[in-house]
Coordinates of C-alpha atoms in Angstrom, one line a residue:
M1 CA 4.6 0.9 16.0
A2 CA 5.1 3.5 18.9
A3 CA 2.7 6.4 19.0
V4 CA 4.1 9.4 17.3
D5 CA 1.6 12.5 17.7
A6 CA 1.2 15.0 15.0
A7 CA 3.6 17.5 16.6
A8 CA 6.3 14.9 16.9
F9 CA 5.8 13.7 13.2
Q10 CA 5.9 17.4 11.9
A11 CA 9.0 18.0 14.0
F12 CA 10.7 15.1 12.5
T13 CA 10.0 16.4 9.0
D14 CA 11.2 19.9 10.2
R15 CA 14.5 18.6 11.4
L16 CA 15.1 16.5 8.4
L17 CA 14.3 19.5 6.1
A18 CA 16.7 21.8 8.1
R19 CA 19.5 19.2 7.8
L20 CA 19.0 18.7 4.1
E21 CA 19.1 22.5 3.4
R22 CA 22.6 22.4 4.3
E23 CA 23.6 19.6 2.0
E24 CA 24.9 21.0 -1.3
D25 CA 24.2 17.8 -3.3
V26 CA 20.6 17.8 -2.1
L27 CA 18.4 19.2 -5.0
G28 CA 14.9 18.4 -3.4
L29 CA 12.8 16.7 -0.8
V30 CA 9.3 15.3 -1.3
G31 CA 6.9 14.0 1.1
L32 CA 4.5 11.2 0.1
G33 CA 1.4 9.9 1.7
S34 CA 1.0 10.9 5.4
T35 CA 4.1 13.1 5.0
S36 CA 2.5 15.2 2.1
G37 CA 0.3 17.0 4.4
L38 CA -2.6 16.2 2.3
P39 CA -5.6 14.4 3.8
P40 CA -5.9 11.9 5.5
A41 CA -3.6 13.4 8.0
P42 CA -0.9 11.3 9.8
D43 CA -1.8 9.5 12.8
A44 CA 0.0 7.6 15.5
F45 CA 0.8 4.6 13.1
S46 CA 2.1 6.9 10.0
D47 CA 5.3 6.4 8.6
H48 CA 7.7 9.0 6.9
D49 CA 7.6 8.3 3.2
L50 CA 10.1 10.4 1.3
F51 CA 11.7 11.0 -2.0
L52 CA 15.3 12.7 -1.8
V53 CA 16.6 14.3 -4.9
V54 CA 20.3 14.6 -5.1
R55 CA 22.9 15.7 -7.8
P56 CA 23.8 12.9 -10.4
G57 CA 26.4 10.8 -9.0
A58 CA 25.5 11.5 -5.2
Q59 CA 22.6 9.0 -5.1
E60 CA 24.4 6.0 -3.8
R61 CA 26.1 7.9 -1.0
Y62 CA 22.6 8.8 0.4
R63 CA 21.3 5.5 0.0
A64 CA 24.1 3.7 1.7
G65 CA 24.6 6.2 4.5
L66 CA 21.7 7.3 6.5
D67 CA 23.5 9.8 8.8
W68 CA 21.5 12.5 7.3
L69 CA 18.3 11.2 9.0
P70 CA 17.4 12.8 12.3
D71 CA 18.5 10.8 15.3
A72 CA 20.3 8.3 12.8
E73 CA 22.1 6.8 16.0
A74 CA 18.8 5.5 17.2
L75 CA 18.2 3.5 14.1
A76 CA 17.6 -0.1 14.7
L77 CA 17.3 -1.6 11.1
T78 CA 18.1 -0.3 7.7
F79 CA 18.0 -2.2 4.5
R80 CA 18.1 -1.8 0.8
E81 CA 14.5 -2.5 -0.5
T82 CA 14.8 -1.6 -4.2
A83 CA 17.6 -0.2 -6.4
H84 CA 16.5 3.4 -5.3
G85 CA 14.7 2.6 -2.1
V86 CA 15.7 2.1 1.5
K87 CA 13.8 1.3 4.6
A88 CA 14.9 2.6 8.0
L89 CA 13.3 1.4 11.4
Y90 CA 13.9 3.5 14.5
A91 CA 14.3 1.7 18.0
S92 CA 11.0 3.5 18.9
G93 CA 9.2 1.8 16.1
H94 CA 8.9 4.7 13.7
L95 CA 9.4 3.7 10.1
V96 CA 11.0 5.8 7.3
E97 CA 10.5 4.6 3.8
L98 CA 12.5 6.6 1.4
A99 CA 13.9 6.6 -2.3
V100 CA 16.9 8.6 -3.5
F101 CA 16.8 9.9 -7.3
D102 CA 18.7 12.2 -9.3
P103 CA 16.3 14.7 -11.2
D104 CA 16.1 12.5 -14.3
E105 CA 15.4 9.4 -12.2
L106 CA 12.3 10.9 -10.7
G107 CA 10.7 9.8 -14.0
L108 CA 10.8 6.1 -12.7
A109 CA 8.6 7.1 -9.8
R110 CA 4.8 6.8 -9.4
V111 CA 3.0 9.1 -7.0
N112 CA -0.4 10.3 -6.0
R113 CA -0.3 12.2 -2.8
Y114 CA 2.7 14.4 -2.5
R115 CA 4.3 17.8 -1.5
V116 CA 7.6 19.4 -2.5
L117 CA 9.4 20.4 0.6
L118 CA 12.6 21.6 -0.9
D119 CA 13.1 22.5 -4.6
R120 CA 16.4 23.5 -6.1
A121 CA 16.1 21.7 -9.4
D122 CA 12.6 22.1 -10.9
V123 CA 11.4 19.3 -8.7
A124 CA 7.8 20.4 -8.4
A125 CA 7.4 20.6 -12.2
R126 CA 9.1 17.1 -12.6
L127 CA 6.8 15.7 -9.9
E128 CA 3.7 16.9 -11.6
R129 CA 4.7 15.3 -14.8
V130 CA 5.2 12.0 -12.7
R131 CA 1.8 12.5 -11.2
L132 CA 0.1 13.0 -14.6
A133 CA 1.9 9.9 -16.0
T134 CA 0.8 7.9 -13.0
V135 CA -2.9 9.1 -13.6
A136 CA -2.5 8.1 -17.2
E137 CA -1.0 4.7 -16.5
L138 CA -3.8 3.8 -14.0
S139 CA -6.6 5.1 -16.3
G140 CA -5.1 3.5 -19.3
R141 CA -5.3 0.0 -17.9
T142 CA -8.0 -2.2 -19.1
P143 CA -9.4 -3.6 -15.8
P144 CA -10.2 -7.2 -15.6
G145 CA -13.8 -8.2 -16.3
E146 CA -16.1 -8.7 -13.2
G147 CA -16.7 -12.4 -14.5
W148 CA -13.1 -13.1 -14.5
R149 CA -12.7 -11.6 -10.9
A150 CA -15.6 -13.5 -9.7
G151 CA -14.1 -16.8 -11.2
M152 CA -10.9 -16.2 -9.8
L153 CA -12.2 -15.4 -6.4
L154 CA -14.6 -18.5 -6.3
T155 CA -11.9 -20.9 -7.6
A156 CA -9.4 -19.4 -4.9
L157 CA -11.8 -20.3 -2.2
V158 CA -12.0 -23.8 -3.4
V159 CA -8.1 -24.2 -3.5
A160 CA -7.7 -22.7 -0.3
G161 CA -10.1 -25.1 1.3
G162 CA -8.2 -28.0 -0.4
R163 CA -5.0 -26.8 0.8
A164 CA -6.1 -26.5 4.4
A165 CA -7.5 -30.2 4.1
R166 CA -4.2 -31.3 3.2
G167 CA -2.7 -29.7 6.2
E168 CA -1.4 -26.7 4.2
A169 CA -3.1 -24.0 6.4
L170 CA -0.6 -21.3 5.6
S171 CA -0.9 -21.8 1.9
G172 CA -4.7 -21.8 2.3
H173 CA -4.6 -18.4 4.0
A174 CA -2.4 -16.9 1.2
L175 CA -4.9 -17.9 -1.1
L176 CA -7.6 -16.3 0.8
R177 CA -5.9 -13.0 0.6
S178 CA -5.7 -13.4 -3.1
A179 CA -9.4 -14.0 -3.3
L180 CA -9.7 -11.1 -1.0
E181 CA -8.2 -8.6 -3.4
H182 CA -10.6 -9.7 -6.2
L183 CA -13.6 -9.4 -3.7
V184 CA -12.6 -5.9 -2.8
A185 CA -12.3 -4.9 -6.5
L186 CA -15.7 -6.2 -7.0
L187 CA -17.2 -4.5 -4.1
A188 CA -15.3 -1.1 -5.0
S189 CA -16.7 -1.1 -8.6
R190 CA -20.2 -0.2 -7.3
L191 CA -18.9 2.6 -5.1
G192 CA -19.8 6.2 -6.1
P193 CA -17.1 8.8 -6.7
P194 CA -17.0 10.1 -3.1
E195 CA -16.5 6.6 -1.6
R196 CA -14.1 5.4 -4.4
A197 CA -11.8 8.5 -3.8
Q198 CA -11.1 7.2 -0.3
L199 CA -9.3 4.2 -1.8
D200 CA -5.8 4.5 -2.7
P201 CA -5.4 4.1 -6.5
L202 CA -1.8 2.6 -6.1
D203 CA -2.7 0.3 -3.4
P204 CA -6.5 -0.7 -3.5
M205 CA -6.4 -2.6 -0.1
R206 CA -5.6 0.7 1.7
R207 CA -8.7 2.5 3.5
V208 CA -11.3 -0.2 2.4
E209 CA -12.8 0.2 5.9
R210 CA -13.5 3.9 5.3
A211 CA -15.1 3.3 1.8
L212 CA -17.0 0.2 2.6
P213 CA -17.3 0.1 6.4
E214 CA -19.8 -2.9 6.8
A215 CA -18.0 -4.9 4.3
G216 CA -14.7 -4.0 5.6
R217 CA -15.8 -5.3 9.2
A218 CA -17.0 -8.6 7.6
L219 CA -13.9 -9.1 5.6
D220 CA -11.7 -8.5 8.6
A221 CA -13.7 -10.9 10.8
A222 CA -13.5 -13.4 8.0
L223 CA -9.8 -13.5 7.9
R224 CA -9.6 -14.3 11.6
L225 CA -11.3 -17.5 10.9
P226 CA -9.8 -21.1 10.0
V227 CA -9.5 -21.6 6.4
P228 CA -12.7 -23.3 5.3
A229 CA -14.8 -21.0 7.6
A230 CA -13.0 -18.0 6.2
A231 CA -13.7 -19.0 2.8
R232 CA -17.3 -19.4 3.5
A233 CA -17.5 -15.9 5.2
L234 CA -15.8 -14.4 2.0
L235 CA -18.5 -16.2 -0.1
E236 CA -21.2 -14.9 1.9
V237 CA -20.1 -11.2 1.4
L238 CA -19.8 -11.9 -2.2
L239 CA -23.3 -13.3 -2.2
R240 CA -24.7 -10.6 -0.3
E241 CA -23.2 -7.7 -1.9
R242 CA -22.8 -9.0 -5.7
P243 CA -25.2 -12.0 -5.8
E244 CA -25.7 -11.6 -9.7
L245 CA -22.1 -12.6 -10.1
V246 CA -22.6 -16.2 -8.7
G247 CA -24.8 -18.6 -10.4
A248 CA -26.6 -21.3 -8.4
P249 CA -24.4 -24.2 -9.8
A250 CA -21.3 -22.2 -9.0
R251 CA -22.4 -21.5 -5.4
A252 CA -23.4 -25.2 -4.7
A253 CA -20.0 -26.4 -6.3
V254 CA -18.1 -24.0 -4.1
E255 CA -20.0 -24.9 -0.8
R256 CA -19.6 -28.6 -1.6
A257 CA -16.0 -28.2 -2.0
L258 CA -15.7 -26.4 1.3
A259 CA -17.8 -28.8 3.1
G260 CA -15.4 -31.7 1.8
A261 CA -12.6 -29.8 3.1
E262 CA -14.2 -29.3 6.6
R263 CA -14.8 -33.0 6.8
A264 CA -11.5 -33.8 6.0
I265 CA -10.1 -31.5 8.6
A266 CA -12.2 -32.9 11.3
R267 CA -11.2 -36.5 10.7

């Protein structure tokens, strides 16, 4: 994405707000993520993430026509992502991700970081209820057991190696990313509250490098390798950080499977 400095990022938000304040059907504007103004601050690669709240019946007009966005003539790509959400990509590379709701539809959303930029319909109170519902939903989930996660991780490494040995490297890489999610969850479970707070509860793969800098570097390096070598590298991170989760027979079995995959690929 093209660099957008903090001043330009804020200027875009200000211009959008000024335009929407003139729209009678607009009841609220909410900045999410980097657009919320809450840390971490936006950087050169931040998108604008927005909720637009409009009068009932006006939602589709604002989803289908994006002339209300600043510099709409410079949009290079727009498409409907979900029933409520739209993505808009500018020629500069700047991305806007937005969803349009009426006040009652806000209850369908899930939020963590947000800031109400315009409120003509009790939007702040509604969003606070949405935030509390999101927290309750996340805290009410029973997390998978660590034994299950470790098993899913180890078997994904084995299957990934086998897929690569059959010439299905892309499928193997996809499985490695599935294994990575389990591995990150196992590493994150040992973090203290300050480090865990750096992760995004709605997307646990966000900001892993900040919460787990050493492991984050190792995981990134692993994913740059061919499938069997990457699988070995992920296994090494697990063995280094959470050795109690891998029994000797399981470790030997995974290593044997990966060695077989490497021999098949080398033929």
